mmCIF file of C-alpha atoms in Angstrom:
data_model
loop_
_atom_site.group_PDB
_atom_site.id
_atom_site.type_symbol
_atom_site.label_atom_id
_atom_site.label_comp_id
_atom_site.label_asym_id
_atom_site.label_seq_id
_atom_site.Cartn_x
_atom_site.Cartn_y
_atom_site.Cartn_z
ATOM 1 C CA UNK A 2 3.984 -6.565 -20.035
ATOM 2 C CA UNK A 3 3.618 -3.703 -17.566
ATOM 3 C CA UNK A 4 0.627 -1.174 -17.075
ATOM 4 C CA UNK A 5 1.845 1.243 -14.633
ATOM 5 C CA UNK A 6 4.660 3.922 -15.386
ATOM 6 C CA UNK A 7 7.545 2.569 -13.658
ATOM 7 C CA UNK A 8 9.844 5.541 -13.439
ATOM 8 C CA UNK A 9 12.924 6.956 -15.191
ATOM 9 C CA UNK A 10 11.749 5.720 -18.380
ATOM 10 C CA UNK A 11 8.189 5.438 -18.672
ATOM 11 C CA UNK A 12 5.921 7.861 -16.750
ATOM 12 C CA UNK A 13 2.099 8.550 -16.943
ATOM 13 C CA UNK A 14 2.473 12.479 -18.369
ATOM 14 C CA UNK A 15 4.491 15.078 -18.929
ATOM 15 C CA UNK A 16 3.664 16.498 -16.227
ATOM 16 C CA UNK A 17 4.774 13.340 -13.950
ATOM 17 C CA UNK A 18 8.523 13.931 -15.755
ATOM 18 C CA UNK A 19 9.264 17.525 -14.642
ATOM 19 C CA UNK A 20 11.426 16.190 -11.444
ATOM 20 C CA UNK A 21 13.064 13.737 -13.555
ATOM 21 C CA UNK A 22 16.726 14.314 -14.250
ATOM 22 C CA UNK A 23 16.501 12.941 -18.025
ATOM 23 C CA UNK A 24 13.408 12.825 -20.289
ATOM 24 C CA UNK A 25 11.104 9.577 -20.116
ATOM 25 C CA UNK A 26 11.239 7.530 -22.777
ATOM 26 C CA UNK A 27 7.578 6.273 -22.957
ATOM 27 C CA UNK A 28 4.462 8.908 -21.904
ATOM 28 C CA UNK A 29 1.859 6.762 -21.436
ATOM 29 C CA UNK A 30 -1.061 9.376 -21.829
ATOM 30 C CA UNK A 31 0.726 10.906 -25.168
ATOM 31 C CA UNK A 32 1.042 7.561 -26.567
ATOM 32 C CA UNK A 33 -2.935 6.723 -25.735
ATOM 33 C CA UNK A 34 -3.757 9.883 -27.602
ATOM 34 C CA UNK A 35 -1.795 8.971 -30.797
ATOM 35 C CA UNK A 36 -3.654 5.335 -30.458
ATOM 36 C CA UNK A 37 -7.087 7.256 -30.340
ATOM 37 C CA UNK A 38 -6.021 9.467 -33.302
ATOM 38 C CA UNK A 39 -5.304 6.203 -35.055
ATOM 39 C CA UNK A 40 -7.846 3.983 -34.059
ATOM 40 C CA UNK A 41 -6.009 1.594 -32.205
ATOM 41 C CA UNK A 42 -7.146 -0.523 -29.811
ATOM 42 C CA UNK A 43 -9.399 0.416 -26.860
ATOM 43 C CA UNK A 44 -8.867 1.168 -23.160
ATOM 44 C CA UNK A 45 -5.250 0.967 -20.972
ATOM 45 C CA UNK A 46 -1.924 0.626 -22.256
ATOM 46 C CA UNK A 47 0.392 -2.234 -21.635
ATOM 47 C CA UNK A 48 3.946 -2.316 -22.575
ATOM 48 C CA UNK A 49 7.158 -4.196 -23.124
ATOM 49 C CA UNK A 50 10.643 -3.241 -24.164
ATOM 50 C CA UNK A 51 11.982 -5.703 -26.718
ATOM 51 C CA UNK A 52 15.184 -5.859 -28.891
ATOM 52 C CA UNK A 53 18.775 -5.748 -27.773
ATOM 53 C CA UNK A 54 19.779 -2.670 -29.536
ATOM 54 C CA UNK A 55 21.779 0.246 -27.983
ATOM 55 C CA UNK A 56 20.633 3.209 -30.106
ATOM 56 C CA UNK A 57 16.923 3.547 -30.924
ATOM 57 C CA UNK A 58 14.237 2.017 -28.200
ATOM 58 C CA UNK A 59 11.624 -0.485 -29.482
ATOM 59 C CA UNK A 60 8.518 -1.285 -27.652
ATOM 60 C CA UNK A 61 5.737 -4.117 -28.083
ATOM 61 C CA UNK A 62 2.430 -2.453 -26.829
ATOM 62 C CA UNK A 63 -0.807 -4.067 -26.082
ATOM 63 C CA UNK A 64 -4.227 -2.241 -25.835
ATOM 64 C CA UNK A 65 -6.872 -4.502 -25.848
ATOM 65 C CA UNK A 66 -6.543 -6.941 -28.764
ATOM 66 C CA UNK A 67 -3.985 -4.536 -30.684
ATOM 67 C CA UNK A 68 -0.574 -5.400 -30.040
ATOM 68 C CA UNK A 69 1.623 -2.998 -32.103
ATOM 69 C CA UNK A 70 5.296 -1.658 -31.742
ATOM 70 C CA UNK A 71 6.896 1.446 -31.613
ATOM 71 C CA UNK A 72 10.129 2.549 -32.325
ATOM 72 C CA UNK A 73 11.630 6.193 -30.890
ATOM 73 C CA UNK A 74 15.430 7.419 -31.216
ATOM 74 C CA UNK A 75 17.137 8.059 -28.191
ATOM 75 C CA UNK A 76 16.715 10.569 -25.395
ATOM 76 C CA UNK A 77 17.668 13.859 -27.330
ATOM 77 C CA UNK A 78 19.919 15.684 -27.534
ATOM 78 C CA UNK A 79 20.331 13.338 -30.928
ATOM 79 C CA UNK A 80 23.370 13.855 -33.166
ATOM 80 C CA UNK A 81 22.846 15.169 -36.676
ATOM 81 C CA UNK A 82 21.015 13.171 -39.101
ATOM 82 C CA UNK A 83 21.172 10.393 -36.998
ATOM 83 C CA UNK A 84 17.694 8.135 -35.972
ATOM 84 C CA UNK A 85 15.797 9.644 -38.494
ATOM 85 C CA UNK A 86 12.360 7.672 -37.377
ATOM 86 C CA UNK A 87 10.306 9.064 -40.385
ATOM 87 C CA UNK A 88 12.597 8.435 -42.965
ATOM 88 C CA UNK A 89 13.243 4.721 -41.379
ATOM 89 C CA UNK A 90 9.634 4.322 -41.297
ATOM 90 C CA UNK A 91 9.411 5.489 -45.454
ATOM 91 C CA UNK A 92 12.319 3.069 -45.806
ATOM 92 C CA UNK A 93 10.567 0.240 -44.852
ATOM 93 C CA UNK A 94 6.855 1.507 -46.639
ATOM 94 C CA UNK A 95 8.701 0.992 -50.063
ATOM 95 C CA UNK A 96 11.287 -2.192 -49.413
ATOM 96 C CA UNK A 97 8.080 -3.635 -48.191
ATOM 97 C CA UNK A 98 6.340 -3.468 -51.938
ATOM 98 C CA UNK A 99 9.812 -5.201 -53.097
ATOM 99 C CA UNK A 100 9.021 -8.382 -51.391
ATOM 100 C CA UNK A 101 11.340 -7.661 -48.402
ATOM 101 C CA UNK A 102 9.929 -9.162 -45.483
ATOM 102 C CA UNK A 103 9.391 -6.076 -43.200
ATOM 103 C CA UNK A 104 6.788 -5.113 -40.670
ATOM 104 C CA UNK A 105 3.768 -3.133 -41.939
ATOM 105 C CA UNK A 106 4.270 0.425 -41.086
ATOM 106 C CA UNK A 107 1.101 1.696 -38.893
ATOM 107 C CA UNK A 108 1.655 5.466 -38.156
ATOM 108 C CA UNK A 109 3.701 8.120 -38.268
ATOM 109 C CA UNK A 110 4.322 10.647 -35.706
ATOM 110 C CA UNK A 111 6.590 13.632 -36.908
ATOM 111 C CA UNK A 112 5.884 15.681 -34.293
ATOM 112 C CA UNK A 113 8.347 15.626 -31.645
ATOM 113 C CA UNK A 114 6.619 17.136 -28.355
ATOM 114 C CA UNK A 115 4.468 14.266 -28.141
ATOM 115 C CA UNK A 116 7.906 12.029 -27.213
ATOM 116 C CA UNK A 117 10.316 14.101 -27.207
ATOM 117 C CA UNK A 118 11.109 12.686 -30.615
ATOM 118 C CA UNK A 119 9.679 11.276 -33.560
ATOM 119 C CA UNK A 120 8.484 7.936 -33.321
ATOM 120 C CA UNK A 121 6.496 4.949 -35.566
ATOM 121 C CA UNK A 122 4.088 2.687 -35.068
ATOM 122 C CA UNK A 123 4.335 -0.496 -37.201
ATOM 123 C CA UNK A 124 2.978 -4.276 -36.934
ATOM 124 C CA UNK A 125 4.078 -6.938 -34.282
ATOM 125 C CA UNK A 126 5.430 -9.867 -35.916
ATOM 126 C CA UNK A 127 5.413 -13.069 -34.442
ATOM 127 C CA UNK A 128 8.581 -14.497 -34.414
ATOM 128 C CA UNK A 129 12.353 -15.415 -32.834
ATOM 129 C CA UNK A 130 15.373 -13.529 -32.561
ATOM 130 C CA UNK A 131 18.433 -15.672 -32.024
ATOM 131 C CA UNK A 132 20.578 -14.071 -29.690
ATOM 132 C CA UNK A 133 22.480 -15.957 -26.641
ATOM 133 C CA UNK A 134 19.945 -18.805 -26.717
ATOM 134 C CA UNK A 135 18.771 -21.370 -29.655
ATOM 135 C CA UNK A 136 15.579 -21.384 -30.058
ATOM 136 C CA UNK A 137 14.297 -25.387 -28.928
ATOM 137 C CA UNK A 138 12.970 -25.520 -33.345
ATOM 138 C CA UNK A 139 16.060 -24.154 -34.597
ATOM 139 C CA UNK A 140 18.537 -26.358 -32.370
ATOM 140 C CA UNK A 141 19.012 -29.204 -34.526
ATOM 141 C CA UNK A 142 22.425 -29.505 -36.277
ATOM 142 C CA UNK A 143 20.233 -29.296 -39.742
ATOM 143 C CA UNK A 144 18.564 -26.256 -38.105
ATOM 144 C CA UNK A 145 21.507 -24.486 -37.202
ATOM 145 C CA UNK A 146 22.957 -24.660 -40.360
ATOM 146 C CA UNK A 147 19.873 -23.736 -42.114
ATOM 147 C CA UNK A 148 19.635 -20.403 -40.280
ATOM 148 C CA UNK A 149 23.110 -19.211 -40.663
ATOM 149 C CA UNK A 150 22.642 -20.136 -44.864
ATOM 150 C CA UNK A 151 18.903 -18.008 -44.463
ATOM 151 C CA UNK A 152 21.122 -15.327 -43.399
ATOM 152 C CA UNK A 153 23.214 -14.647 -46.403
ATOM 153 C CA UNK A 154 20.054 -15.833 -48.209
ATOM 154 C CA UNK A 155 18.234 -12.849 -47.408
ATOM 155 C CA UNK A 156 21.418 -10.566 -47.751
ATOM 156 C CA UNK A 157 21.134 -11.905 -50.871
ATOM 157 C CA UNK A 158 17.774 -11.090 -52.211
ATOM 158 C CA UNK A 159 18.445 -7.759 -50.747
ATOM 159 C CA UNK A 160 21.081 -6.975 -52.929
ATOM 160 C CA UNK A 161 19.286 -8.166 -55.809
ATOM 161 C CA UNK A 162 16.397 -4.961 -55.782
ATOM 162 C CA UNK A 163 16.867 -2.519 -58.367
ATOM 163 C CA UNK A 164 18.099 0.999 -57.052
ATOM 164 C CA UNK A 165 18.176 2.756 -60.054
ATOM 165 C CA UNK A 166 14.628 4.140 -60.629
ATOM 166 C CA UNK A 167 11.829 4.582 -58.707
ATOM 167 C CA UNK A 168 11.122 5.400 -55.093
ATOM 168 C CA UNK A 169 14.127 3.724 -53.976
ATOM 169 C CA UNK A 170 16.244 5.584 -56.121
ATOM 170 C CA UNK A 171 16.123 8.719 -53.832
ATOM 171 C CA UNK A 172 17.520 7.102 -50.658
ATOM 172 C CA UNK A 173 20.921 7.526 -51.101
ATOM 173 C CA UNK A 174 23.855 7.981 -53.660
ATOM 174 C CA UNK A 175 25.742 5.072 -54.536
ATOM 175 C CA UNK A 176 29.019 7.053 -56.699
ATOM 176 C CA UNK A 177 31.121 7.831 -53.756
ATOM 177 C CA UNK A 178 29.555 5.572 -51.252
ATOM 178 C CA UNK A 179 32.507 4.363 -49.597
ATOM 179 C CA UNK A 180 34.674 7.557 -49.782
ATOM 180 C CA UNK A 181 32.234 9.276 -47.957
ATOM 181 C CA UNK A 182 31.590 6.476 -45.073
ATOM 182 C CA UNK A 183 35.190 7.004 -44.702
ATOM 183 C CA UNK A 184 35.248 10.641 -44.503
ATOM 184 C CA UNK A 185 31.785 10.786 -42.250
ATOM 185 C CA UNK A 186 33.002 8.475 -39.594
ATOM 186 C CA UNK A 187 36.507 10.312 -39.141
ATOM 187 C CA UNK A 188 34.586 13.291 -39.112
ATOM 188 C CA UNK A 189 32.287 11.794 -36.053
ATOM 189 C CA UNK A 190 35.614 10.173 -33.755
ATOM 190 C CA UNK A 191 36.203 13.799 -32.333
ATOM 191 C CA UNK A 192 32.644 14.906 -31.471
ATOM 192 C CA UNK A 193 31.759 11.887 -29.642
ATOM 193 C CA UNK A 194 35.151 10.937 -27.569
ATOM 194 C CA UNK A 195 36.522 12.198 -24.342
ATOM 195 C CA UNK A 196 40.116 10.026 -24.791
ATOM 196 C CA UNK A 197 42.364 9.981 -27.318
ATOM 197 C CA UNK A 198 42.831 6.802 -29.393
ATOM 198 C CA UNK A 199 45.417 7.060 -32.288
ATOM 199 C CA UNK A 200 44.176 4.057 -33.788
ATOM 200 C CA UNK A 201 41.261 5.224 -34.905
ATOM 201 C CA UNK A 202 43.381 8.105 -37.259
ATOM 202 C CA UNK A 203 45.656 5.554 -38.505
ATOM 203 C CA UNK A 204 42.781 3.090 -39.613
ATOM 204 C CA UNK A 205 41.408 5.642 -41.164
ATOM 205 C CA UNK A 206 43.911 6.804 -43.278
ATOM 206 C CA UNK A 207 44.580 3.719 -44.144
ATOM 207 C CA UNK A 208 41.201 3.299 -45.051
ATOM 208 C CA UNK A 209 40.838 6.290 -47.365
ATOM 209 C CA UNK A 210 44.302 5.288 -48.902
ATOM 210 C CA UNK A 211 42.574 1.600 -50.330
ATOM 211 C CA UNK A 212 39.455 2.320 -50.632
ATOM 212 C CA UNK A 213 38.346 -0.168 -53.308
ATOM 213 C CA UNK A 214 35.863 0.615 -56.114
ATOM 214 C CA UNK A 215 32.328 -0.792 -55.603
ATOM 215 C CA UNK A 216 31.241 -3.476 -58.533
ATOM 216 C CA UNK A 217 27.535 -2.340 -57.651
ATOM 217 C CA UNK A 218 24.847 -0.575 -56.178
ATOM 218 C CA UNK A 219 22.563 -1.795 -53.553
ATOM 219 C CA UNK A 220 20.312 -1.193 -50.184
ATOM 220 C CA UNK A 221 22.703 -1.128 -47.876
ATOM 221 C CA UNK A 222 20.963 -1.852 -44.722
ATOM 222 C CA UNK A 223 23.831 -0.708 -42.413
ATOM 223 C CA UNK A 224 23.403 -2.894 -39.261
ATOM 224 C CA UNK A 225 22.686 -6.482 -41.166
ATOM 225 C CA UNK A 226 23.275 -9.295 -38.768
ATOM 226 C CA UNK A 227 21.446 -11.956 -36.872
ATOM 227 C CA UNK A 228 20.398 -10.245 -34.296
ATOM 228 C CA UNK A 229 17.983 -8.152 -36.297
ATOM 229 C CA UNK A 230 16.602 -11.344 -38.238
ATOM 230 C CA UNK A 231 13.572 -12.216 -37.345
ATOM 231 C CA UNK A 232 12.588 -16.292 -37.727
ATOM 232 C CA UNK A 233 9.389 -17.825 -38.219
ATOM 233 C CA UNK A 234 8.480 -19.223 -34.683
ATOM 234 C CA UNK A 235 8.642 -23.105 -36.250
ATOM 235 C CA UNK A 236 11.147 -25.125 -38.132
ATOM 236 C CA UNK A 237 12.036 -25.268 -40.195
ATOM 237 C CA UNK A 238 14.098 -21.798 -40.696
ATOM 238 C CA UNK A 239 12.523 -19.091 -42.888
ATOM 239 C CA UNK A 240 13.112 -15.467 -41.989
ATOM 240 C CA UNK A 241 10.104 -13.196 -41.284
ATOM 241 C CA UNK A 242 11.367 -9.831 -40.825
ATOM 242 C CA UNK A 243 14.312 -7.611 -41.012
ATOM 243 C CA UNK A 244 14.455 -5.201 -38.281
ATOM 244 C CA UNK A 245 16.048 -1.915 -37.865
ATOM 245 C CA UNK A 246 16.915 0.035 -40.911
ATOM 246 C CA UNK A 247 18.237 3.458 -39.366
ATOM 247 C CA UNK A 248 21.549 3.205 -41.560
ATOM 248 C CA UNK A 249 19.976 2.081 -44.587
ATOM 249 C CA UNK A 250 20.766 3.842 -47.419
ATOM 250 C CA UNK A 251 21.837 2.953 -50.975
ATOM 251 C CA UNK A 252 25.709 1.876 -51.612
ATOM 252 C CA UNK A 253 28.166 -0.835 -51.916
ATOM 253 C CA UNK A 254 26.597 -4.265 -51.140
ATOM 254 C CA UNK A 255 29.733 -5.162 -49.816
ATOM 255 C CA UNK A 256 29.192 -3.462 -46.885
ATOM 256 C CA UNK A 257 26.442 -5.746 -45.711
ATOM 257 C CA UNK A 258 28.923 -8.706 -45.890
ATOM 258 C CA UNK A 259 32.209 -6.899 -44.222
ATOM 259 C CA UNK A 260 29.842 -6.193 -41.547
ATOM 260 C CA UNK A 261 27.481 -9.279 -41.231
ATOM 261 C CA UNK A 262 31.194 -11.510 -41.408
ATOM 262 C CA UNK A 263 33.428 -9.090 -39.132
ATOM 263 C CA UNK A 264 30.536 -9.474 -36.782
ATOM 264 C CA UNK A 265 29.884 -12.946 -36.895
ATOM 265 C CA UNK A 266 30.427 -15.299 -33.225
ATOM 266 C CA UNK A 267 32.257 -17.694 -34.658
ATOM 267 C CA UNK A 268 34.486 -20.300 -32.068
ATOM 268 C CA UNK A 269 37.673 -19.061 -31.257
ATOM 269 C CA UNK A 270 37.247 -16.141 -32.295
ATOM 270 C CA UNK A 271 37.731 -13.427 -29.489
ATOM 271 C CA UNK A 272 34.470 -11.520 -28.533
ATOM 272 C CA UNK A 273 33.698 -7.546 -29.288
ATOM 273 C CA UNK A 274 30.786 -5.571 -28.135
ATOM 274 C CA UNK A 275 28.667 -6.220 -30.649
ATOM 275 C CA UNK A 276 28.792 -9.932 -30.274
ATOM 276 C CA UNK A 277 24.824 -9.853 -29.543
ATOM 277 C CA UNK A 278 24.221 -13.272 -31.006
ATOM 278 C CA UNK A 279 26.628 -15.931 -29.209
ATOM 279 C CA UNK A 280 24.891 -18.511 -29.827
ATOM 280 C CA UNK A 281 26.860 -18.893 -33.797
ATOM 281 C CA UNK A 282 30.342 -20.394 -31.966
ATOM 282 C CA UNK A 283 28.056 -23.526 -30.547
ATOM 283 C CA UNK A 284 28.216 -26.662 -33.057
ATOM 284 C CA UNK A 285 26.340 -26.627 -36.486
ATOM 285 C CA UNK A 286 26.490 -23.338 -37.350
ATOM 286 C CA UNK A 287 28.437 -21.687 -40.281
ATOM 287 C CA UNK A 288 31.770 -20.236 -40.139
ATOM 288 C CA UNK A 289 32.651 -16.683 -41.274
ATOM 289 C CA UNK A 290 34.300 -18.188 -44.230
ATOM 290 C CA UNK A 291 30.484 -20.412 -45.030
ATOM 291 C CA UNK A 292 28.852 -17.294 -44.994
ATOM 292 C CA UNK A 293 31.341 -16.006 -47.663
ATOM 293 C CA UNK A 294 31.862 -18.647 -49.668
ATOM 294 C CA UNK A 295 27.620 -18.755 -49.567
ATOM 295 C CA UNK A 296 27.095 -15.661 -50.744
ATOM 296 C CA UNK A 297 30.004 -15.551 -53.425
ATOM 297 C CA UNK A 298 28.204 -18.356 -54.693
ATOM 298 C CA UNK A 299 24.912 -16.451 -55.311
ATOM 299 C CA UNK A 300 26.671 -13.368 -56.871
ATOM 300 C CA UNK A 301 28.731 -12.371 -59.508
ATOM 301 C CA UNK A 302 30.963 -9.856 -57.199
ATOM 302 C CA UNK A 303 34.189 -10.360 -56.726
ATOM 303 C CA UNK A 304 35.389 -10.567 -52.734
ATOM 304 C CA UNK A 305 38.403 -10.200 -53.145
ATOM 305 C CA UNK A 306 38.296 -6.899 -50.764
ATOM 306 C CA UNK A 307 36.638 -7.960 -48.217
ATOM 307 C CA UNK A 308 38.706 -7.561 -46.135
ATOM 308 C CA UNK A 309 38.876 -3.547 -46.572
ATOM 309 C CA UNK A 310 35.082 -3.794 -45.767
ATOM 310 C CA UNK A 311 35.337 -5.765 -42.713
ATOM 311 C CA UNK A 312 38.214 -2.948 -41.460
ATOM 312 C CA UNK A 313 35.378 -0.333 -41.920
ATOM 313 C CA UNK A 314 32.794 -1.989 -40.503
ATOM 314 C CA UNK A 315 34.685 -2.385 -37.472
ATOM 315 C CA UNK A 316 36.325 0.611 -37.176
ATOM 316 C CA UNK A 317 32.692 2.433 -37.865
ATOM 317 C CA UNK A 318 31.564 0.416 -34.899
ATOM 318 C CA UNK A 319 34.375 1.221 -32.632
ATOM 319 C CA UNK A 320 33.486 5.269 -33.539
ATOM 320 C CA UNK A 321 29.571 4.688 -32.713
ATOM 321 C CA UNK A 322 30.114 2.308 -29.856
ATOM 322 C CA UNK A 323 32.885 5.222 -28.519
ATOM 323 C CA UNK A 324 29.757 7.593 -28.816
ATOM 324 C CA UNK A 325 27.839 5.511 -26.851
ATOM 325 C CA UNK A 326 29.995 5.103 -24.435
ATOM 326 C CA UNK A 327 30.610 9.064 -23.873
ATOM 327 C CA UNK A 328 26.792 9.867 -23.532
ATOM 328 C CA UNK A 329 26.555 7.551 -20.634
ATOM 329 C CA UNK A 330 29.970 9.321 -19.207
ATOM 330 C CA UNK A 331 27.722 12.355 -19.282
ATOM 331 C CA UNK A 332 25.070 10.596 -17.866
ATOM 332 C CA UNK A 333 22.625 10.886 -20.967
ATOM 333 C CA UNK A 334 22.045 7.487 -21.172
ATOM 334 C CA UNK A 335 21.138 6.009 -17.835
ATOM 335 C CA UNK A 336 19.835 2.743 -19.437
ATOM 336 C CA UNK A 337 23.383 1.610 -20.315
ATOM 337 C CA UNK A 338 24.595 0.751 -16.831
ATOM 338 C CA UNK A 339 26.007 -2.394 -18.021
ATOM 339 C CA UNK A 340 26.926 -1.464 -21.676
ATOM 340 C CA UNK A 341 28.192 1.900 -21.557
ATOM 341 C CA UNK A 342 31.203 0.974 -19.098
ATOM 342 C CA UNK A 343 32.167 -1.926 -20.701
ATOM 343 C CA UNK A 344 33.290 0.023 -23.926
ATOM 344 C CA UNK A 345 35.795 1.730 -22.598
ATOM 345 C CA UNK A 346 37.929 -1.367 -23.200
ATOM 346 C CA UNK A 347 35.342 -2.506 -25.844
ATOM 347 C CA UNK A 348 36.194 0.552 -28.441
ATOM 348 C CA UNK A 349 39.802 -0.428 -28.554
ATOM 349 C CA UNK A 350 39.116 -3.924 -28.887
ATOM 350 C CA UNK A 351 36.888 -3.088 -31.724
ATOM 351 C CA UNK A 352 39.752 -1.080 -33.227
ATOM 352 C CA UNK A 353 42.320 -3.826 -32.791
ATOM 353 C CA UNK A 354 40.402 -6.167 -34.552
ATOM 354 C CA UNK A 355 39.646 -3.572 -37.468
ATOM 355 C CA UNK A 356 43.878 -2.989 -37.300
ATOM 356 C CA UNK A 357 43.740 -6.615 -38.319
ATOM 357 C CA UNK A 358 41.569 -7.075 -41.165
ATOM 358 C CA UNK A 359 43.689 -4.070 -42.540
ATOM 359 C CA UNK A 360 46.876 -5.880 -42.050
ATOM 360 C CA UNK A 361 48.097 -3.245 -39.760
ATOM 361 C CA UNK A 362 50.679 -3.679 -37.166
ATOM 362 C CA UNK A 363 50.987 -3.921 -33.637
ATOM 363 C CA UNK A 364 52.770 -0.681 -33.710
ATOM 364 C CA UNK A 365 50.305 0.418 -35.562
ATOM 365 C CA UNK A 366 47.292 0.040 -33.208
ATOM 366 C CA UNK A 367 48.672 1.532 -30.690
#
């Protein structure tokens, strides 16, 4: 945990970040007055940046016996209707009176000149995310395969909340889901790319050409994988959170599994950018095809085009990883050093793979 501002992105005031060439992403005195306003904790702040994600910033902070964590988009300027911290924050507020096991959300801070952005506060649970490391309780052949079938598990129960009344029922429209993914993501290649990829066109077109119809309506959560699972810190495996829910929305479940499978480390399988848990090719573990046989078995959908939702969710990953990757060209994203260069041969890899599940061509991934 740290206690002093330690430059670029955390800094004691706003006054402290006028020489700065980008905005901080932490001001430790704004912060301490939204604690005060709260009632939360007493004296300095201490702080620690935590998750692996590479859109909004999470960070575990201590003041006295309080330790809490909040969550802030980006450095602006943000693209629209993207990291959305309130409505991520009401998101969770209402999945968390379905049973979903969510942090509690603490605060709420709509105004933006206090970060720069909006931000939440919301409770620190105490747990393990498996990411390029098994955790020593969960290491166990038994273990291993227990926490790729708690995965699906929770996909699962997920699926199963009703969407079509109450305060859920105003999160998204489900009639049209997929059409408009399609049509949204297309819409975002040429805003957020300096190159030109022809791959990205072609998938899709093909994409809007076989776009299948959805069997039923759902949360969608967006960005479902292991790497935002949280696990109970002992064996044996039992999930304690779900973590970021920026994308959620309401749509075709199926779009949790295409992306939770196309995602998926599995042994011999080549690697893509958002291979952030590495740990599933080791022994024990599920395949891809486990998790779908799994979750086939708890449902009455039929998967028979999955594959169509594994194209998307790789192809929608190859458009946001591409954006990514052009706001560190520009230099608006410092902290990507190491991720923001390595997509410029991550994005077509990404795309490849999507070419793929399509049953495209060679020719036609070009």
């Amino acid at each position: 945990m740290h206690g002093v501002p330690d430059g670029v992105e955390v800094v004691a005031s706003w006054d402290r970040a006028r020489h700065l060439d980008a905005p901080p992403l932490l001001v430790i005195d704004a912060v301490t007055a939204f604690f005060d306003v709260h009632n939360i904790g007493r004296g300095p702040l201490a702080w620690q940046r935590i998750g692996d994600g590479h859109s909004n910033v999470t960070y575990l902070i201590r003041r006295g016996g309080e330790r809490v964590v909040l969550r802030r988009g980006p450095r602006p300027p943000l693209p629209k209707s993207t990291h959305d911290m309130v409505r991520e924050a009401r998101v969770q507020e209402i999945l968390r009176r379905h049973g979903v096991p969510v942090s509690e959300i603490i605060a709420v801070c709509e105004d933006a000149s206090v970060l720069g952005v909006p931000f939440y506060l919301m409770s620190h649970v105490e747990g393990t995310v498996v990411t390029d490391t098994i955790p020593t309780h969960l290491s166990s052949i038994e273990q291993r395969g227990a926490t790729g079938r708690a995965v699906v598990d929770s996909l699962v129960g997920l699926h199963r909340i009703d969407v079509n009344g109450g305060e859920l029922a105003s999160f998204g429209r489900p009639d049209g889901y997929l059409r408009r993914q399609v049509e949204r993501f297309a819409g975002l290649w040429e805003t957020n790319t300096t190159r030109g990829l022809p791959a990205v066109e072609r998938i899709g077109d093909w994409l809007g050409r076989n776009l299948p119809s959805s069997q039923a309506a759902s949360v969608v959560h967006g960005d479902y994988r292991m790497g935002n699972l949280m696990f109970a810190s002992g064996a044996p495996a039992r999930l304690v959170a779900i973590l970021d829910w920026e994308m959620a929305t309401l749509g075709d479940p199926l779009a949790d599994l295409g992306y939770v499978t196309a995602t998926y480390a599995e042994a011999g399988a080549p690697a893509t950018p958002l291979e952030l848990t590495s740990v599933t090719r080791e022994p024990g573990y599920p395949s891809r095809l486990q998790l779908v046989d799994r979750y086939r078995s708890r449902t009455d959908l039929d998967l028979t085009a999955l594959p169509w939702y594994q194209a998307l969710a790789l192809w929608k990953a190859a458009i946001f990883c591409e954006a990514i990757h052009t706001r560190w060209l520009r230099g608006e994203r410092p902290e990507d050093r190491d991720f923001g260069p390595s997509l410029e041969a991550g994005v077509p890899r990404l795309l490849d793979m999507a070419a793929q599940y399509a049953g495209l061509t060679a020719a036609a991934r070009t």
